[in-house]
Coordinates of C-alpha atoms and ligand atoms in Angstrom, one line a residue:
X16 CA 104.2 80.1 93.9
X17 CA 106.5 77.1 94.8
X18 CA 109.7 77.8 97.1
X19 CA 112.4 75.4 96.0
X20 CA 113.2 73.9 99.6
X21 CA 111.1 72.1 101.9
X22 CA 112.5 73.4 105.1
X23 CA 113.2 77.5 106.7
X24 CA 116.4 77.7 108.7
X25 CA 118.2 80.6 107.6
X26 CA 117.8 83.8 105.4
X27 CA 120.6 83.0 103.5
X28 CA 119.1 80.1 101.5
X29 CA 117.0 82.5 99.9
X30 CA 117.4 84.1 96.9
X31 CA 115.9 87.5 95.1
X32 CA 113.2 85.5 93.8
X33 CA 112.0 83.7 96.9
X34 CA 111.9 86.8 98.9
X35 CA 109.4 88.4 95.9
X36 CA 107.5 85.4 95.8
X37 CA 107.4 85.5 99.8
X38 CA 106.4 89.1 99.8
X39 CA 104.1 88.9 97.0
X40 CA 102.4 86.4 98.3
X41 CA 102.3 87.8 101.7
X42 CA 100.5 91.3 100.5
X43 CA 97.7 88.2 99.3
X44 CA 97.4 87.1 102.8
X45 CA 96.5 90.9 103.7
X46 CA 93.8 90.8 101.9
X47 CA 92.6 86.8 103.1
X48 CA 93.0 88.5 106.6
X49 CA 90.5 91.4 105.5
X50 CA 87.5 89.1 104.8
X51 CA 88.0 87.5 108.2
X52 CA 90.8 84.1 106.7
X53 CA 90.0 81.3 104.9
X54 CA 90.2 76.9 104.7
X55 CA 93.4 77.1 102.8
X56 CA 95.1 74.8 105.3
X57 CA 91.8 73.2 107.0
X58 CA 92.8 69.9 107.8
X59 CA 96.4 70.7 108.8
X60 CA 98.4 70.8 112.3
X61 CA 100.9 73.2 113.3
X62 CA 103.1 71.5 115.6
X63 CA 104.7 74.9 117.8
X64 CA 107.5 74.2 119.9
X65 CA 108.9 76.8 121.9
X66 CA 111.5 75.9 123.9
X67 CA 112.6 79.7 124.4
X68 CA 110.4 82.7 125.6
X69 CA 108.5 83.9 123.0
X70 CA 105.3 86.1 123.0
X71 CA 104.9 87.3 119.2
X72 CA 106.6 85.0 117.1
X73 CA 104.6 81.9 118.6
X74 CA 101.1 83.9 118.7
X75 CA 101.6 85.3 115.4
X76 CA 102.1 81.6 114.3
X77 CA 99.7 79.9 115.7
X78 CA 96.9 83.3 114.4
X79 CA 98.2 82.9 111.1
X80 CA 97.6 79.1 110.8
X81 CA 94.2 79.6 112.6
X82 CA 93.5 82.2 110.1
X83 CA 94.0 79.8 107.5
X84 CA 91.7 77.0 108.7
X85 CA 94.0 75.1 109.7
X86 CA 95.2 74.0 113.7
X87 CA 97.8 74.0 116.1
X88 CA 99.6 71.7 118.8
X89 CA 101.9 73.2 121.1
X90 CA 104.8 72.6 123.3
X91 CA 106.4 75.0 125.3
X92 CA 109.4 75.6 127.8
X93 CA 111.9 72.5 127.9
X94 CA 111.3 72.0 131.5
X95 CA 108.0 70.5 130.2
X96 CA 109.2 68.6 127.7
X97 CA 111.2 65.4 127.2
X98 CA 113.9 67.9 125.8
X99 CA 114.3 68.0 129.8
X100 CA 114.5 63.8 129.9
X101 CA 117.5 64.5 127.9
X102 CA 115.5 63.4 124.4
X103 CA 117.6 64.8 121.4
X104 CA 116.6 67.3 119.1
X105 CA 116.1 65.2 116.6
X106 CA 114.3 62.7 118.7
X107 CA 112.0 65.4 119.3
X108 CA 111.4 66.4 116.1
X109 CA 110.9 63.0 114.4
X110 CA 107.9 62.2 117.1
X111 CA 106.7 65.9 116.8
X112 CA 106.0 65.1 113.2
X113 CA 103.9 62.4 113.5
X114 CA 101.4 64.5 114.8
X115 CA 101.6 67.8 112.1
X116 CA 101.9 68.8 108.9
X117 CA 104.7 71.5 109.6
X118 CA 106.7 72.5 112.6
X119 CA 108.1 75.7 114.4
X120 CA 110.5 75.3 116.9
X121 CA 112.4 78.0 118.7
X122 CA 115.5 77.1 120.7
X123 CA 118.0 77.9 122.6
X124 CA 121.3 76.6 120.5
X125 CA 122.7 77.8 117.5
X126 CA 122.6 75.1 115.0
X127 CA 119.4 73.4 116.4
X128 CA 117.1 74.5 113.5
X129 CA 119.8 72.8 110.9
X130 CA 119.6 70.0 113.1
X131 CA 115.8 69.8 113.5
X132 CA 115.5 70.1 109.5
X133 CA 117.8 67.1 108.6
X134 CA 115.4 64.9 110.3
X135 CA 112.1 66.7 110.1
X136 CA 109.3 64.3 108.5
X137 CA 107.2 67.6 107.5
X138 CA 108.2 71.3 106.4
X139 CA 110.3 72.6 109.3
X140 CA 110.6 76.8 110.1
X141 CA 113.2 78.3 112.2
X142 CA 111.5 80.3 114.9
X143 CA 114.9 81.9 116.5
X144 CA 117.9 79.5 117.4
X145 CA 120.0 81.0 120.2
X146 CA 121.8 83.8 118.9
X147 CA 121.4 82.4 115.4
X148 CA 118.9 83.1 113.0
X149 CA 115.1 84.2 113.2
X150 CA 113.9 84.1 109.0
X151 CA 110.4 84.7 109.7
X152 CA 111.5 88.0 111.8
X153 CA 113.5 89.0 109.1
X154 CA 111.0 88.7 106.3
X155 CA 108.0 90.3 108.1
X156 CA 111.4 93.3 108.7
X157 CA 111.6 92.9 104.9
X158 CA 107.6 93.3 104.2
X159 CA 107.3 96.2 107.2
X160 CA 110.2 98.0 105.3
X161 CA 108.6 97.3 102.2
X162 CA 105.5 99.0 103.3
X163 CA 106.6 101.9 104.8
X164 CA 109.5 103.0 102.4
X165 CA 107.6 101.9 99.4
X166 CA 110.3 100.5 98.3
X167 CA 113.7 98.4 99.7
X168 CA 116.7 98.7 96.4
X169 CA 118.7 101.9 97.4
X170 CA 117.6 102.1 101.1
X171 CA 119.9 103.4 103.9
X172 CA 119.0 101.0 107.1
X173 CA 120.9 101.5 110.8
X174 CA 120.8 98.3 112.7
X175 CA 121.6 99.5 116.8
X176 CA 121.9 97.9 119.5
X177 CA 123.5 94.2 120.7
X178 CA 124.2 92.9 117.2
X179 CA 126.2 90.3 118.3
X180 CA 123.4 88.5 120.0
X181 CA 120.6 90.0 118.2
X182 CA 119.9 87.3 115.7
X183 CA 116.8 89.0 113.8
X184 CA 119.6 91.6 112.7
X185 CA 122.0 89.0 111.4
X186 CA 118.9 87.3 109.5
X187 CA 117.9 90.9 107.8
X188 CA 121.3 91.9 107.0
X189 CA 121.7 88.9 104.7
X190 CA 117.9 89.3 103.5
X191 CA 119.0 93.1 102.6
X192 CA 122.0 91.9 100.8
X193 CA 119.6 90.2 97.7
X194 CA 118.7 93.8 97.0
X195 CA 120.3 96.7 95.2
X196 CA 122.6 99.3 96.5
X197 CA 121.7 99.0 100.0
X198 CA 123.8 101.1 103.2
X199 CA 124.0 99.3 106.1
X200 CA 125.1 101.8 108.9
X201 CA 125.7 99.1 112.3
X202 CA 125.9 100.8 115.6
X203 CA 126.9 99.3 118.8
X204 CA 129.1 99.0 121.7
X205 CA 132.2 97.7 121.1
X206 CA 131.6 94.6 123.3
X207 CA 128.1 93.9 121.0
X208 CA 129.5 94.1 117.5
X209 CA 127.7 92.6 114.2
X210 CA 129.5 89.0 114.4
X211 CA 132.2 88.1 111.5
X212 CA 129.9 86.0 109.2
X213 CA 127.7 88.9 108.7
X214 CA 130.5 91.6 107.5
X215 CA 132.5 89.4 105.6
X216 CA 129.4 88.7 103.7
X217 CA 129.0 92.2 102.9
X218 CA 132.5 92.5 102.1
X219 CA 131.5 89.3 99.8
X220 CA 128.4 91.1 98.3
X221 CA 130.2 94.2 98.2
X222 CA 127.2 95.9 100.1
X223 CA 128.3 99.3 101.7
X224 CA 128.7 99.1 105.8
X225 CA 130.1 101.3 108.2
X226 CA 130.2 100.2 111.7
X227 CA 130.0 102.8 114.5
X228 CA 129.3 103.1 118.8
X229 CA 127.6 106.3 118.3
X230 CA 123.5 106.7 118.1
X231 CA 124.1 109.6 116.0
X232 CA 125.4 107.6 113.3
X233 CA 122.2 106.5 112.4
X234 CA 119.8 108.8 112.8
X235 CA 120.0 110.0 108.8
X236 CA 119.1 106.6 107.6
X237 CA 115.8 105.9 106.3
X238 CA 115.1 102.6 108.5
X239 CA 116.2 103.2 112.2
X240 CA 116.6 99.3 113.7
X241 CA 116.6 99.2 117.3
X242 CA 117.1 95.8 119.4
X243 CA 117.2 94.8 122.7
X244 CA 120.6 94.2 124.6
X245 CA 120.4 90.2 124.9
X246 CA 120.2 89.7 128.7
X247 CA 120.0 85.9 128.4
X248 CA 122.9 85.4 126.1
X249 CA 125.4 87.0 128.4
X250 CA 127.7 84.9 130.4
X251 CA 128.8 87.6 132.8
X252 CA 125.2 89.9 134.4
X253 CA 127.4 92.7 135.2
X254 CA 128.6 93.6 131.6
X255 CA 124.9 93.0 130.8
X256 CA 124.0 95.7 133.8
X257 CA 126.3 97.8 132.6
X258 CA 125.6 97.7 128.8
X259 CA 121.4 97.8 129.1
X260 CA 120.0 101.2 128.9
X261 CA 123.5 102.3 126.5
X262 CA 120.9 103.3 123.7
X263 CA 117.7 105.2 124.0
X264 CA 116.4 106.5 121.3
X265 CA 114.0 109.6 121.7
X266 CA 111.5 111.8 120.1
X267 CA 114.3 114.5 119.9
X268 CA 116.4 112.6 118.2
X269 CA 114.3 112.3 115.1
X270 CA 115.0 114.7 112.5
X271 CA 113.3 114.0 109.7
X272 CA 109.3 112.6 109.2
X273 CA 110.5 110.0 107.0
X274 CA 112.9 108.3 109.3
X275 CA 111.0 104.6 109.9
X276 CA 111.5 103.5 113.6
X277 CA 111.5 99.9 113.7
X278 CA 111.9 96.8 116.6
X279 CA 111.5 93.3 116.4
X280 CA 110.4 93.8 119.9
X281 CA 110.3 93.3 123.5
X282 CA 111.3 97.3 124.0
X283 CA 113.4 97.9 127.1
X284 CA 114.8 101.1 127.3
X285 CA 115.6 101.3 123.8
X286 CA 113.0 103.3 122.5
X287 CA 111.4 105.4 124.4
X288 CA 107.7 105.9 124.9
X289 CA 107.2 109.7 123.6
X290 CA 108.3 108.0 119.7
X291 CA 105.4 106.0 120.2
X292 CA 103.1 108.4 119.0
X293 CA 104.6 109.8 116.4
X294 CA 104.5 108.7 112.7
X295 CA 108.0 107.7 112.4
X296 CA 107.1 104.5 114.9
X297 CA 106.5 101.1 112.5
X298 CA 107.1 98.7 115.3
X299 CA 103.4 98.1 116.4
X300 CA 102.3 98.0 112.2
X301 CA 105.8 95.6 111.8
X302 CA 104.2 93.3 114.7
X303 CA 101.1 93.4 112.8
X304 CA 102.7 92.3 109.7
X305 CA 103.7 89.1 111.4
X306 CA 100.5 87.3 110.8
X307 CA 100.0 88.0 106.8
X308 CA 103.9 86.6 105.9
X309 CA 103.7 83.8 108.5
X310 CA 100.4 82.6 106.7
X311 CA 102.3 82.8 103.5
X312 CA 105.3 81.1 104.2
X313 CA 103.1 78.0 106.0
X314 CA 100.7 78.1 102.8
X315 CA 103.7 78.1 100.5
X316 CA 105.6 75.2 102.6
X317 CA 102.7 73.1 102.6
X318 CA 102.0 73.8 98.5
X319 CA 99.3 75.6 99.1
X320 CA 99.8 79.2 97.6
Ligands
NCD29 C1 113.2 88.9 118.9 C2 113.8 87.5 119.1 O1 113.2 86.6 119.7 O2 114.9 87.4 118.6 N1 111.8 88.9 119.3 C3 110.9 88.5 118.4 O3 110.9 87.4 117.9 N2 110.0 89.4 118.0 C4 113.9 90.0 119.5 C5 114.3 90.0 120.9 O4 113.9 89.1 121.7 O5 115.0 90.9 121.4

């Protein structure tokens, strides 16, 4: 299964049928990872750059191309990097593919994955650009919620939390919008709203949203979507002091046993620890999901699955 583009920057190039063949393809993978991987990409480099912190996204990478026979070069923090001589983006890219097959890149600016992929000598995959877009978060959201609810049309899903900053929410809303009469309940502080491009394209796709600063808003959906208040977006530390602990969610809180906890992770204070055990929590099975859709979308990039 073939995606029609060579390069991932943004959930909302995909359509319906990507994200099936994505998914599809992905539930494969599961099964790959089950008998221990396979050569699928043997004899191909993934280049990582991570110019960004990044614990998951960049290990769950560089696991899923290893699971796949295939390896990895990496580059990390642009105080190492000739990012830090003042070498372009594009620069950087144009050398890094010399080397691979495909790139990741995470970095700081919005934009700088759009920018990467107009130059990019190989398959190129967003990996998080500033407060921009994350795909590959989204889509392992998408497979997680998949999973758990059995299904995704008709879902009610609560996105809480910064949702200005937090771009792995602005990459699933637009993911959500490709299926069928979806709720999206966001809730935030006023300061941390879901940014204008993502509610006038609900208003666009005529997808149902309300927008609240309450926790209790979402607590009857059946996806709960908590993220992390931003720190290093924020401009001025003492709104950042006073806005991080404004959310916790808590055992209590949970009503019903079919509510599906999710986080694209770190946790602060957002969750707290006594949900962890109980069945409602998906975030440590959605970090697990990582691996399986990151091998797919690298196989399908490189024509491989
Ligand atoms: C997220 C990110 O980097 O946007 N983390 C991740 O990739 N799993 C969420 C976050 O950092 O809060």
């Amino acid at each position: 299964m073939s995606l029609p583009f060579t390069h991932l920057t943004s959930t909302k190039q995909l359509t319906r049928s990507d994200t099936d063949a994505i998914l599809a393809v992905a539930k494969e993978m599961e099964g790959v990872l089950k008998k221990g991987g396979s050569d699928l990409l043997k004899g191909k480099i993934l280049a990582s750059l991570f110019y960004e912190p990044s614990t998951r996204t960049r290990l769950s990478f560089e696991s899923a191309m290893q699971r796949l026979g295939g390896e990895v070069v990496t580059a990390d923090g642009i105080q190492f990097s000739s990012l830090y001589k003042g070498e372009s983006i594009e620069d950087t890219i144009v050398v890094a593919g010399q080397y691979c097959d495909i790139i990741a890149m995470r970095h700081p600016e919005v934009g700088s994955a759009d920018r990467a992929a107009a130059v990019s000598p190989v398959p190129f995959i967003n990996a998080g650009d500033g407060p921009g877009q994350h795909p590959t978060q989204a889509l392992l959201d998408l497979f997680t919620i998949q999973k758990e609810c059995k299904k995704i049309d008709g879902l009610n899903v609560a996105m809480v939390g910064d949702l200005r900053y937090g771009r792995t929410v602005h990459s699933l809303s637009f993911l959500l919008g490709l299926y069928d009469n979806i709720e999206l309940t966001f809730v935030s502080p006023k300061e941390l709203t879901m940014p204008e491009k993502v509610t006038s394209f609900c208003k666009e796709k005529n997808i149902t949203f309300s927008e609240a600063s309450d926790l209790e808003a979402a607590l009857d959906s059946d996806v709960l979507y908590m993220t992390r208040i931003q720190q290093e977006r924020f401009a001025d530390k003492s709104e950042y002091e006073r806005l991080r602990n404004v959310y916790t969610l808590k055992a209590a809180h949970l009503k019903s046993k079919k509510t599906v906890v999710m986080h694209p992770l770190p946790r602060l204070s957002e969750i707290s620890t006594d949900v962890d055990t109980l069945p409602n929590a998906a975030y440590f099975r959605q970090v697990r999901n990582g691996v399986p859709v990151r091998m797919a979308l690298l196989a399908m990039l490189l024509q491989k699955a």
